[in-house]
Short mmCIF file of C-alpha atoms and ligand atoms in Angstrom, two decimals:
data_model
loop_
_atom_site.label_atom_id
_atom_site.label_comp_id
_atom_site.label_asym_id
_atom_site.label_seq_id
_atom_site.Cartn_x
_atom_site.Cartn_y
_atom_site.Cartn_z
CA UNK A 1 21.35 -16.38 6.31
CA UNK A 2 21.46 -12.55 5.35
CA UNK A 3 24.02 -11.15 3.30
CA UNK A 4 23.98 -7.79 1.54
CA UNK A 5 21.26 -7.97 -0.84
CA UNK A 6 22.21 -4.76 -3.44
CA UNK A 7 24.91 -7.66 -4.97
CA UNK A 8 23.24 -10.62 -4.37
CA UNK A 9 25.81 -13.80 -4.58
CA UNK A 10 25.32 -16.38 -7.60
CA UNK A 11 22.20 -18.02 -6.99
CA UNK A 12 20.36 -15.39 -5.56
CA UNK A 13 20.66 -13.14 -8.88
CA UNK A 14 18.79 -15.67 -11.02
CA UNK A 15 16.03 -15.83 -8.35
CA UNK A 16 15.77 -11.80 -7.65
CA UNK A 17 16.17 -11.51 -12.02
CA UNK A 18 12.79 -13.95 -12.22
CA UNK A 19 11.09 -11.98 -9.34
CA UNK A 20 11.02 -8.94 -10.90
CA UNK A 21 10.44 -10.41 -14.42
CA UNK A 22 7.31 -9.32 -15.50
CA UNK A 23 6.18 -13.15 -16.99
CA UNK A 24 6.54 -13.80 -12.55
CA UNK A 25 4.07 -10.75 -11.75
CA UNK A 26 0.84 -13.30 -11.47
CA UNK A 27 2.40 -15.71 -9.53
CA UNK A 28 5.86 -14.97 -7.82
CA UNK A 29 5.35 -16.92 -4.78
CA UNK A 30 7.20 -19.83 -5.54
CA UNK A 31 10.36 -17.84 -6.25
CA UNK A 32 9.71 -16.51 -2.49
CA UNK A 33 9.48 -20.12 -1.34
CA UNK A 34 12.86 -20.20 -3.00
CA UNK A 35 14.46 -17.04 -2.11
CA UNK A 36 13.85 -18.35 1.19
CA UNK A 37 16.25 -21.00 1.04
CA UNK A 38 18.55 -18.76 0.59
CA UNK A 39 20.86 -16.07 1.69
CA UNK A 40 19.13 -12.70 1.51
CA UNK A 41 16.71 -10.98 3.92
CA UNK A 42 13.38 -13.02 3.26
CA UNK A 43 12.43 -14.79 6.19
CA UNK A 44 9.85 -13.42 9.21
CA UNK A 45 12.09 -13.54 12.58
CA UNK A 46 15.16 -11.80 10.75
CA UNK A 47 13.36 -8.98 8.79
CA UNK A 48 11.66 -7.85 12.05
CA UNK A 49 14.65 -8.32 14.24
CA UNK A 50 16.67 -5.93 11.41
CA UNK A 51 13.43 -3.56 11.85
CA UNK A 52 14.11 -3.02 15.22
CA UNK A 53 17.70 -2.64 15.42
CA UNK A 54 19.14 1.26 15.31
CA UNK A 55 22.09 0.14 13.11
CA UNK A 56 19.23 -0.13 10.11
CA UNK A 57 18.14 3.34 8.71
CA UNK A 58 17.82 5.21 5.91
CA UNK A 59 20.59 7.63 6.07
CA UNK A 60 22.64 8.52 3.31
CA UNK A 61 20.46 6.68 0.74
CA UNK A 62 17.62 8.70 0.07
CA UNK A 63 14.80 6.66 -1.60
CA UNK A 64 14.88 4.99 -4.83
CA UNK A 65 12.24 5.34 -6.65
CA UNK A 66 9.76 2.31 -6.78
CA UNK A 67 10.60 1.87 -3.46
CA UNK A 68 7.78 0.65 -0.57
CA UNK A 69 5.02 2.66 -0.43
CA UNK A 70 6.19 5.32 -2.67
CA UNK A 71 7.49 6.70 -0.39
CA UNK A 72 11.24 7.38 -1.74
CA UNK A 73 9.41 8.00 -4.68
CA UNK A 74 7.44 10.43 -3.21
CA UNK A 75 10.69 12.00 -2.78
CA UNK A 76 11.77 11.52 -6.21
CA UNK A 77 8.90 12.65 -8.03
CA UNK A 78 8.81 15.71 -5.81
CA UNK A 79 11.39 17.33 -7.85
CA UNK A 80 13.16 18.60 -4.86
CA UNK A 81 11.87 20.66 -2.47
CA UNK A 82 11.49 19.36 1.02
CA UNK A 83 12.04 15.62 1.83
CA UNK A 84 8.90 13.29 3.49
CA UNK A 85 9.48 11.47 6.97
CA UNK A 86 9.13 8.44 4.82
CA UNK A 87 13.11 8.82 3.96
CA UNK A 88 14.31 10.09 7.55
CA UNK A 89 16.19 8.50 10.58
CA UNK A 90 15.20 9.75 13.72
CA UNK A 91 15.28 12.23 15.69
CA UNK A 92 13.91 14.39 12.62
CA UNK A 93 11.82 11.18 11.54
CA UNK A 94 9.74 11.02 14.98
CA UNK A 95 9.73 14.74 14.81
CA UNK A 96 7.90 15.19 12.02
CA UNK A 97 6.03 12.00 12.02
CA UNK A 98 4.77 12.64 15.19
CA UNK A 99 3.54 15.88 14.06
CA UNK A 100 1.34 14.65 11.00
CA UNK A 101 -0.09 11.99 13.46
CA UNK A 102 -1.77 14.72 15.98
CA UNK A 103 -3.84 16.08 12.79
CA UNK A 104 -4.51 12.92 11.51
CA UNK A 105 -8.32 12.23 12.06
CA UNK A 106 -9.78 8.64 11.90
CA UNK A 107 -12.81 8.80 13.47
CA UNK A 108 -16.62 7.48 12.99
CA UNK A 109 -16.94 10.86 10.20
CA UNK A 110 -14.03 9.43 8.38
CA UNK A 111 -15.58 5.79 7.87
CA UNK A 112 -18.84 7.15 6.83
CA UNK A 113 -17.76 9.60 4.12
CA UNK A 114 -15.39 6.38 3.08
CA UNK A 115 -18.87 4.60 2.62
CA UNK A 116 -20.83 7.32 1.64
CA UNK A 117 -17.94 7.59 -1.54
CA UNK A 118 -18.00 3.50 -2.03
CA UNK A 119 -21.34 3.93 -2.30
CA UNK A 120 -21.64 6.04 -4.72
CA UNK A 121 -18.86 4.67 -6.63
CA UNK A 122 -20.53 1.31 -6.80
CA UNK A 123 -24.45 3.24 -7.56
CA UNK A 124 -22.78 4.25 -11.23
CA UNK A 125 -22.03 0.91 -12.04
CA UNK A 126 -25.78 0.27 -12.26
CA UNK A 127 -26.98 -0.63 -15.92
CA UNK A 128 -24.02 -2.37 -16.39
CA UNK A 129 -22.99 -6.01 -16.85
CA UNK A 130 -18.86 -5.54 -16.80
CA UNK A 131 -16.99 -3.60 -15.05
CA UNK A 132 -13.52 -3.00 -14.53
CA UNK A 133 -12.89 -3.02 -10.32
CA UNK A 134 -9.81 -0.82 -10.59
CA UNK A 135 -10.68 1.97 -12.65
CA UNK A 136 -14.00 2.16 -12.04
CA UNK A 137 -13.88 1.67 -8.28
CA UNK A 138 -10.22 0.68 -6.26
CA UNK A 139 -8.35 3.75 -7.92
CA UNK A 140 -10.87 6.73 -7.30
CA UNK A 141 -11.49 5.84 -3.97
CA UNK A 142 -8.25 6.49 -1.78
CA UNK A 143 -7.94 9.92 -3.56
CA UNK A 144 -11.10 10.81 -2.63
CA UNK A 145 -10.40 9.55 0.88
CA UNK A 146 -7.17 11.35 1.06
CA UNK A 147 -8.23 14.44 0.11
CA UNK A 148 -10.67 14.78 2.65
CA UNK A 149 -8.26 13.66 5.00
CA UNK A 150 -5.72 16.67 3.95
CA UNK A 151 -8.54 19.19 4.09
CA UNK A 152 -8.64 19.44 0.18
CA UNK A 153 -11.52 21.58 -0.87
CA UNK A 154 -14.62 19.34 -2.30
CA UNK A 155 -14.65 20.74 -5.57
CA UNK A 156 -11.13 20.52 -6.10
CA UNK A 157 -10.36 17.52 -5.99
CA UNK A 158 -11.35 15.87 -9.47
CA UNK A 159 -7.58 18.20 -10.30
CA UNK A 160 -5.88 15.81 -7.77
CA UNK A 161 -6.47 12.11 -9.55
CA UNK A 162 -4.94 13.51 -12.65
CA UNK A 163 -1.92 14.51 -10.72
CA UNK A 164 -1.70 11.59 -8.42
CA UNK A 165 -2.46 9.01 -11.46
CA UNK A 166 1.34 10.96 -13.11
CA UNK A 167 2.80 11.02 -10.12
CA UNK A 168 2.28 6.84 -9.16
CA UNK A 169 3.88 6.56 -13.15
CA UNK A 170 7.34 8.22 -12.48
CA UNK A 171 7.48 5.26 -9.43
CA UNK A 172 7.48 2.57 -12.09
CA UNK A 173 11.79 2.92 -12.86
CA UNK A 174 11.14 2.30 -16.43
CA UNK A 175 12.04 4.87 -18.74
CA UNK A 176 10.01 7.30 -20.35
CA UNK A 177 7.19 7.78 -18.08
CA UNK A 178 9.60 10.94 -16.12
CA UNK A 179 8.22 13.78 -18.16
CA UNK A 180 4.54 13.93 -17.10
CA UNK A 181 4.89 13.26 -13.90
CA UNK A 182 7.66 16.16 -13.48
CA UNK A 183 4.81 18.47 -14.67
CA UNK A 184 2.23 17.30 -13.02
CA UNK A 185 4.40 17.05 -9.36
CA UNK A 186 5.13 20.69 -10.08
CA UNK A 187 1.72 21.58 -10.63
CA UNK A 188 0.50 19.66 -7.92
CA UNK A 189 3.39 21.49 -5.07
CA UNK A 190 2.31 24.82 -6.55
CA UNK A 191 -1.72 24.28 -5.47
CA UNK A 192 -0.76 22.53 -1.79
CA UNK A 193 1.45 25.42 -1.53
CA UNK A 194 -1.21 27.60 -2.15
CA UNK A 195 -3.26 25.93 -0.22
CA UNK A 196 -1.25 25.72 3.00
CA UNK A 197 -0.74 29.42 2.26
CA UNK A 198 -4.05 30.13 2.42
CA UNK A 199 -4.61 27.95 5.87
CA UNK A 200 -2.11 30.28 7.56
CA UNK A 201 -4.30 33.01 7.79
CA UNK A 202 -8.35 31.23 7.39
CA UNK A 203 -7.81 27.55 8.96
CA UNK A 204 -9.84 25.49 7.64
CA UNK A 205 -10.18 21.52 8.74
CA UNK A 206 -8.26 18.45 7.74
CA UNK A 207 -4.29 17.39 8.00
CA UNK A 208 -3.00 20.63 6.17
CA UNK A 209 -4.42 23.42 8.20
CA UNK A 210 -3.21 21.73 11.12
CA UNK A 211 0.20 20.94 10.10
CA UNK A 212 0.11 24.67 8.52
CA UNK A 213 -0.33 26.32 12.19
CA UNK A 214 3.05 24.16 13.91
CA UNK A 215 5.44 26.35 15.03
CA UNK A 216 8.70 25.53 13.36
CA UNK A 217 7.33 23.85 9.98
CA UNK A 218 7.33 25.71 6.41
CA UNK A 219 5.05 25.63 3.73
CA UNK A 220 7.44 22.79 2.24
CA UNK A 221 7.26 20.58 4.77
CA UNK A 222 4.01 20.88 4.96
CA UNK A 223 3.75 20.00 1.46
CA UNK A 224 6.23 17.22 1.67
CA UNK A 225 3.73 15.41 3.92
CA UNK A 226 0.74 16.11 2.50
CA UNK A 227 2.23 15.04 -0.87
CA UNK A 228 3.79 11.48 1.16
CA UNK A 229 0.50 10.88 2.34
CA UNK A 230 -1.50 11.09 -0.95
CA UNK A 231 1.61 8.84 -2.82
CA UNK A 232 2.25 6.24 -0.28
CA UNK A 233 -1.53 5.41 0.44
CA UNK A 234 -2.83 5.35 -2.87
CA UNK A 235 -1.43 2.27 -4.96
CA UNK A 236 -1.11 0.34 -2.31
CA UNK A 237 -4.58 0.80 -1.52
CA UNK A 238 -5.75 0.38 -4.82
CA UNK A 239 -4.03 -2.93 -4.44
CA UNK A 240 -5.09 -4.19 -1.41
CA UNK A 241 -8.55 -3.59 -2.64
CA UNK A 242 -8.46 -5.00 -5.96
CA UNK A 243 -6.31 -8.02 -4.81
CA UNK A 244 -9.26 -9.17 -2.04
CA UNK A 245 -12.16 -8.89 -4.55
CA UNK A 246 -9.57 -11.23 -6.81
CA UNK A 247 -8.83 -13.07 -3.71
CA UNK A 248 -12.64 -13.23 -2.83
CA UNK A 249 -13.47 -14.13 -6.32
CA UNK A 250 -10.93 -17.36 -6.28
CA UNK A 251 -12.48 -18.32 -3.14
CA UNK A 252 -16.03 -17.72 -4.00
CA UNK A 253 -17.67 -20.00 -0.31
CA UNK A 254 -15.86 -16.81 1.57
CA UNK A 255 -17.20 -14.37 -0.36
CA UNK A 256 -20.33 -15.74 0.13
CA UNK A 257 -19.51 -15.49 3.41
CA UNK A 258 -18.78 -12.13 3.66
CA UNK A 259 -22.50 -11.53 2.59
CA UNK A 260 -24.04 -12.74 5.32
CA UNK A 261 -21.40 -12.13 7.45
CA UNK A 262 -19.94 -9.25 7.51
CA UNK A 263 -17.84 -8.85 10.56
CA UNK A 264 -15.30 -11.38 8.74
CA UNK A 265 -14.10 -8.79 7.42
CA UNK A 266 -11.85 -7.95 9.80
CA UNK A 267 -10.05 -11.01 9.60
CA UNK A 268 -10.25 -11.21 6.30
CA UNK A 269 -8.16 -8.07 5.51
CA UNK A 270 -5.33 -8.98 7.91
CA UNK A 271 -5.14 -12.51 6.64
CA UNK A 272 -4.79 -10.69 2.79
CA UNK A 273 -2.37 -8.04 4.27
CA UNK A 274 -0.35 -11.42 4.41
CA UNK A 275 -1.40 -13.46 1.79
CA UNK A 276 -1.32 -11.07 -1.13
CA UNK A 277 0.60 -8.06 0.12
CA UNK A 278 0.48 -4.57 -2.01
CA UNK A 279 3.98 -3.75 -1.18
CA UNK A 280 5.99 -6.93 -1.34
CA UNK A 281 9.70 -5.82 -1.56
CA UNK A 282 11.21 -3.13 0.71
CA UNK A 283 14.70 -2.09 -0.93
CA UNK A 284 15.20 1.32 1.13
CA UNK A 285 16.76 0.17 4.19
CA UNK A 286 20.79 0.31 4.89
CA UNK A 287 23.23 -1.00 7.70
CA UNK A 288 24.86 1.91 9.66
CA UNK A 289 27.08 -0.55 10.63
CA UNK A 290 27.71 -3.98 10.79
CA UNK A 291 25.36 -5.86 11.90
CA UNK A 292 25.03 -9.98 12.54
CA UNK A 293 21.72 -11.40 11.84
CA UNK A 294 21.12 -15.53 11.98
CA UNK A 295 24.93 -15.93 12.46
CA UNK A 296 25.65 -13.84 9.45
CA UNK A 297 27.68 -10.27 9.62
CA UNK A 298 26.02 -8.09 7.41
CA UNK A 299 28.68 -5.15 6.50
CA UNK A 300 28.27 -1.65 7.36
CA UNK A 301 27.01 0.24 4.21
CA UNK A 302 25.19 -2.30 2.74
CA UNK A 303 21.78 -1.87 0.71
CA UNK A 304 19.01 -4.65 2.64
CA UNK A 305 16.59 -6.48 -0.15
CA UNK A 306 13.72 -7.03 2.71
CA UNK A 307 11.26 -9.54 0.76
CA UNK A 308 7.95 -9.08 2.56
CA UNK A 309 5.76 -10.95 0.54
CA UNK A 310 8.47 -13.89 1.04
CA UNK A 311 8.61 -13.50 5.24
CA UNK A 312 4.61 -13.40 5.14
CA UNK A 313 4.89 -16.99 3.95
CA UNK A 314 7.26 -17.68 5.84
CA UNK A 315 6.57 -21.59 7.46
CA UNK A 316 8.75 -20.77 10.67
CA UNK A 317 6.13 -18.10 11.54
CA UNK A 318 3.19 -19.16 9.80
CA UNK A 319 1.21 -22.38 9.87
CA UNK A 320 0.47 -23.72 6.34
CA UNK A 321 1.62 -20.49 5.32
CA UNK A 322 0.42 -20.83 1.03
CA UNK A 323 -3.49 -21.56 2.33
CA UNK A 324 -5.96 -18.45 2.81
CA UNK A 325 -7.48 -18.75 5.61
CA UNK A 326 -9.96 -15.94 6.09
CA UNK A 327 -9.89 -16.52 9.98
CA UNK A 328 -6.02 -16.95 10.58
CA UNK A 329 -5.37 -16.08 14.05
CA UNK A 330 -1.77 -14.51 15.54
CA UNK A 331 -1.61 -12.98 12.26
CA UNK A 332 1.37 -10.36 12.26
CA UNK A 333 1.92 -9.79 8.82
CA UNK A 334 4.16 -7.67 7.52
CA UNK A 335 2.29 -6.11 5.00
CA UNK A 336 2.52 -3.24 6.93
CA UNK A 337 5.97 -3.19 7.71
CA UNK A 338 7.65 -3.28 11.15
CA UNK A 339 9.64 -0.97 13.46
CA UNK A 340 9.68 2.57 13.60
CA UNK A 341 8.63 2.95 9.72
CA UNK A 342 5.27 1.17 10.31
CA UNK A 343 2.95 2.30 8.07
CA UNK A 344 1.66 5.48 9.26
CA UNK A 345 -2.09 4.89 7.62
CA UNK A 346 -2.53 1.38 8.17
CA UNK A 347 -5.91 2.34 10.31
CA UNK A 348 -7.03 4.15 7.50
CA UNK A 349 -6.15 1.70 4.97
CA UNK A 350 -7.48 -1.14 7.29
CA UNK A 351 -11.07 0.74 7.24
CA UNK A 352 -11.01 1.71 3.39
CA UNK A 353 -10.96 -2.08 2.42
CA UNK A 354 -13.22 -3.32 4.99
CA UNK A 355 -15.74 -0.82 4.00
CA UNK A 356 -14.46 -1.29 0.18
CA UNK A 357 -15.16 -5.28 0.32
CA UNK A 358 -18.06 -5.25 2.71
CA UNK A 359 -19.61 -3.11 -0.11
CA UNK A 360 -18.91 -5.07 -2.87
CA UNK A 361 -19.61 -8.50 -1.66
CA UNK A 362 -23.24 -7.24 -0.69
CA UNK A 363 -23.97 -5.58 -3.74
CA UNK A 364 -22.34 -7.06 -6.58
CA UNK A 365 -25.02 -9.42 -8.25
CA UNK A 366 -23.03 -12.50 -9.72
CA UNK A 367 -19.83 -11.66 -9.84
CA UNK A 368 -17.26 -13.55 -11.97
CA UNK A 369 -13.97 -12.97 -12.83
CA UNK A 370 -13.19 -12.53 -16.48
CA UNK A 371 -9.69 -13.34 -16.60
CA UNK A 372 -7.46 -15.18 -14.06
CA UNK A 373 -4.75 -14.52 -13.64
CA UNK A 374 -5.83 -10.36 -14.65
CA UNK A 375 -3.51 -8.55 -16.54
CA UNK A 376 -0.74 -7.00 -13.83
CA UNK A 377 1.15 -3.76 -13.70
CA UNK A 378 4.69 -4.44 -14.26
CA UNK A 379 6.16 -2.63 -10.48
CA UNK A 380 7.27 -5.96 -8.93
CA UNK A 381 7.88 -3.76 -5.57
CA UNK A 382 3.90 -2.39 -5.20
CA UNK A 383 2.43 -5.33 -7.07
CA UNK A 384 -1.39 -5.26 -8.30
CA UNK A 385 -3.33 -5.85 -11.41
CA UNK A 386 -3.71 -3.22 -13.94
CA UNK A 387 -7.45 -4.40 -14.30
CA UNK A 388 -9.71 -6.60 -12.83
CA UNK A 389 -12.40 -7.25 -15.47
CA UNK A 390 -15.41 -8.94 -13.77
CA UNK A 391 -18.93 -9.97 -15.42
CA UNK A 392 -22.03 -9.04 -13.13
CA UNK A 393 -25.81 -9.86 -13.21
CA UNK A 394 -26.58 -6.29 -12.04
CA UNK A 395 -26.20 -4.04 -9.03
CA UNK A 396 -28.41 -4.80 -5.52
CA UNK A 397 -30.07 -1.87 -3.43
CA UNK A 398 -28.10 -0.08 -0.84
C1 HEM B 401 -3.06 -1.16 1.92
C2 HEM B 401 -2.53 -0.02 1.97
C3 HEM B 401 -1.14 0.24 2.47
C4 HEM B 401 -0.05 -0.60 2.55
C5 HEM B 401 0.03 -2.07 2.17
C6 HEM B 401 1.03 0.19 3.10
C7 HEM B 401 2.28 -0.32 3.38
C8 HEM B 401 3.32 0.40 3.90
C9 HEM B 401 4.67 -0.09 4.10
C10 HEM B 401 5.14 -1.51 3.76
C11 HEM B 401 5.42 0.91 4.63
C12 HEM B 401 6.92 0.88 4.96
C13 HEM B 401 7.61 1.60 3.83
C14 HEM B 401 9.07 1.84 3.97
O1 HEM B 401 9.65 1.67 5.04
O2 HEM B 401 9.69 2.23 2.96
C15 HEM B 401 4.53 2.05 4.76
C16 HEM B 401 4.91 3.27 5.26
C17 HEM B 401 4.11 4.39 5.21
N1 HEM B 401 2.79 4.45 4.82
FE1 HEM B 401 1.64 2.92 4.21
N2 HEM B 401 0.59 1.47 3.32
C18 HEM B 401 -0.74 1.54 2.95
C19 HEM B 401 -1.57 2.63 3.04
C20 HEM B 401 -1.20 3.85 3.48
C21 HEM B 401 -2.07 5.01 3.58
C22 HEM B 401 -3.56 5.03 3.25
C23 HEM B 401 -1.29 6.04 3.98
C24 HEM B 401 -1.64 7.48 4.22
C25 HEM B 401 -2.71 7.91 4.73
C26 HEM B 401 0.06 5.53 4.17
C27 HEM B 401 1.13 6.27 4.59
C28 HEM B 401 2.37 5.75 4.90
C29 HEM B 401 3.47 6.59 5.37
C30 HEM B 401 3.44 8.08 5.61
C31 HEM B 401 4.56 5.72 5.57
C32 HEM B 401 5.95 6.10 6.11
C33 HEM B 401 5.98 5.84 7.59
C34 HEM B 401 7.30 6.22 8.22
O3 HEM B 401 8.32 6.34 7.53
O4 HEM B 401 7.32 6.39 9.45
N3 HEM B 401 0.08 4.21 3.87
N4 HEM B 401 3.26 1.72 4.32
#
């Protein structure tokens, strides 16, 4: 059922062509129900079987740009300079992966700053009866989460949303949009440079310092995963945020809910991890050699189309796989990937939208969506909407 993706055969080109056709963005999920008829790497069992086979990797290829997570496009709008652990095979992978992990913090500080910034997010919407979810609250947030997380001083950080907002451009492959981000991924190197600099000799707290004092690590690595982290947590945050309050909003008994209830929340983000994933195509991957999946010999040296969004739904895994169900149990999604490349802040991400729709459902007065479907941005790969315009009655206490 798998064949080498990069060329899909006739059939499969019309199908792929629609899915990343912008007039699809709303709605592609009946082209996944499709794709999975057919030959290319879209169903649950086979994607994580590939996942966890050594012949898959990364080697040779690089990472597009656009690809999942951002993270080849971290690499890409880098500009050079060291490569991310995003775009690795192991042993250097692990290496460095393991690394960032030890001075990755996610304890009970980092969930109340996260709140004590949703909070406050949500307190300057007061006065107002429309607001726009993503700018005004699902893109500020994981920068200001991430920053704190790389030990980015307070009072600079309003210099990193800026960057990061030029930087997230260059990963939509359409032309044009290169220029700024080049700058801005220049100027951005050139501070966390500084900054890991400075750690060397005054440590300070937060991912950065710590990296900074590993034996056998230079300020460029350093800098390459800082600069992963900030790239491939922040659309697909934005996302998974601003596709549950649309989710929520569609299914306005569970958002009700979610008032009174807020421990559903839990559920509730794994079960839209699945339903409406932020990264929904994973083009990086490559055989090493060949390898046989579901009868089928893929070739060594071919490019894998992995169709997450598609294997999510998938009915051989899932039980009435196109209905949200807030309470799904045995619910290994995919939304955050599989194998060694797991996504290395899914905890984070996990508590940033439970705190993010926790918040919103109990403060939000009224809220009604303005447009349905919302206008999208055009990435088919980290799929979102560009805005989520939503009328309110006001803003409750805290
Ligand atoms: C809802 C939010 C998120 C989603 C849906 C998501 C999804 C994913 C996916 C699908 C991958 C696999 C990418 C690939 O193999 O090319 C991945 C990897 C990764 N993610 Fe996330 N991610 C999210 C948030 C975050 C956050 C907040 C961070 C940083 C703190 C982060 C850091 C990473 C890193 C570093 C990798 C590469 C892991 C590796 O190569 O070992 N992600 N993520």
């Amino acid at each position: 059922m798998t064949t080498p993706p990069i060329e899909p055969a006739t059939g499969h080109t019309d199908l792929l062509a629609q899915i990343l056709d912008y007039a699809n963005r709303a709605n592609p999920y009946p082209l996944y129900a499709e794709l999975r008829k057919t030959p290319v790497v879209s169903t649950y069992h086979e994607i994580v079987a590939l996942m966890h086979d050594p012949r898959i990797g990364v080697a040779g290829m690089g990472a597009p740009a656009g690809s999942a997570a951002g993270g080849a496009g971290a690499d890409a709008a880098a500009g050079g300079g060291a490569g991310a652990f995003i775009g690795m095979d192991p042993p250097e992978h692990d290496r460095l992966r393991r690394l960032a992990t030890s001075h990755f913090e996610q304890s009970e500080t980092v969930r109340s700053d996260m709140l004590g910034t949703a909070t406050g997010l949500i307190d300057r919407m007061r006065g107002r009866k429309q607001i726009d979810l993503v700018d005004d609250f699902a893109y500020p947030l994981p920068v200001a989460v991430i920053c704190q997380q790389l030990g980015v001083p307070h009072e600079d950080e309003p210099r990193f949303h800026p960057w990061a907002e030029a930087i997230i451009t260059a990963l939509d492959p359409r032309p044009g949009q290169q220029a700024a981000a080049a700058q801005a991924s220049a100027e951005m190197n050139q501070y966390m440079a500084g900054l890991v600099e400075r750690f060397r000799t005054e440590p300070g707290t937060g991912l950065l310092s710590g990296l900074a004092a590993e034996d056998g690590l230079s300020t460029a690595d350093v800098v390459a995963t800082g600069r992963l982290l900030l790239i491939a947590g922040h659309e697909t945050t934005v996302n998974l945020i601003t596709n549950g309050m649309l989710t929520l909003l569609r299914h306005p008994h569970v958002l009700d809910r979610l008032r009174h209830e807020p421990e559903l929340v839990i559920p509730l983000v794994e079960e839209l991890l699945r339903y409406e994933p932020p990264v929904q195509l994973n083009p990086k991957y490559t055989t090493l050699d060949d390898v046989e999946v579901a009868d089928v010999t893929i070739p060594k040296g071919s490019r894998l189309l992995l169709a997450l969004a598609a294997a999510n739904r998938d009915p051989n895994r899932f039980a009435d796989p196109e209905r949200f169900e807030p309470e799904r149990e045995n619910n290994e999604h995919l939304g955050f990937f599989t194998g060694i490349h797991y996504c290395f802040g899914a905890g984070l991400a996990r508590q940033e939208a439970q705190v993010a729709l926790t918040e919103l459902a109990r403060r939000l007065d009224n809220p009604r969506l303005l447009r349905d479907p919302p206008p999208y941005r055009p990435n088919p790969t980290l799929r979102g909407p560009r805005h989520l315009p939503i009328e309110i009655d006001g803003i409750n206490p805290r």
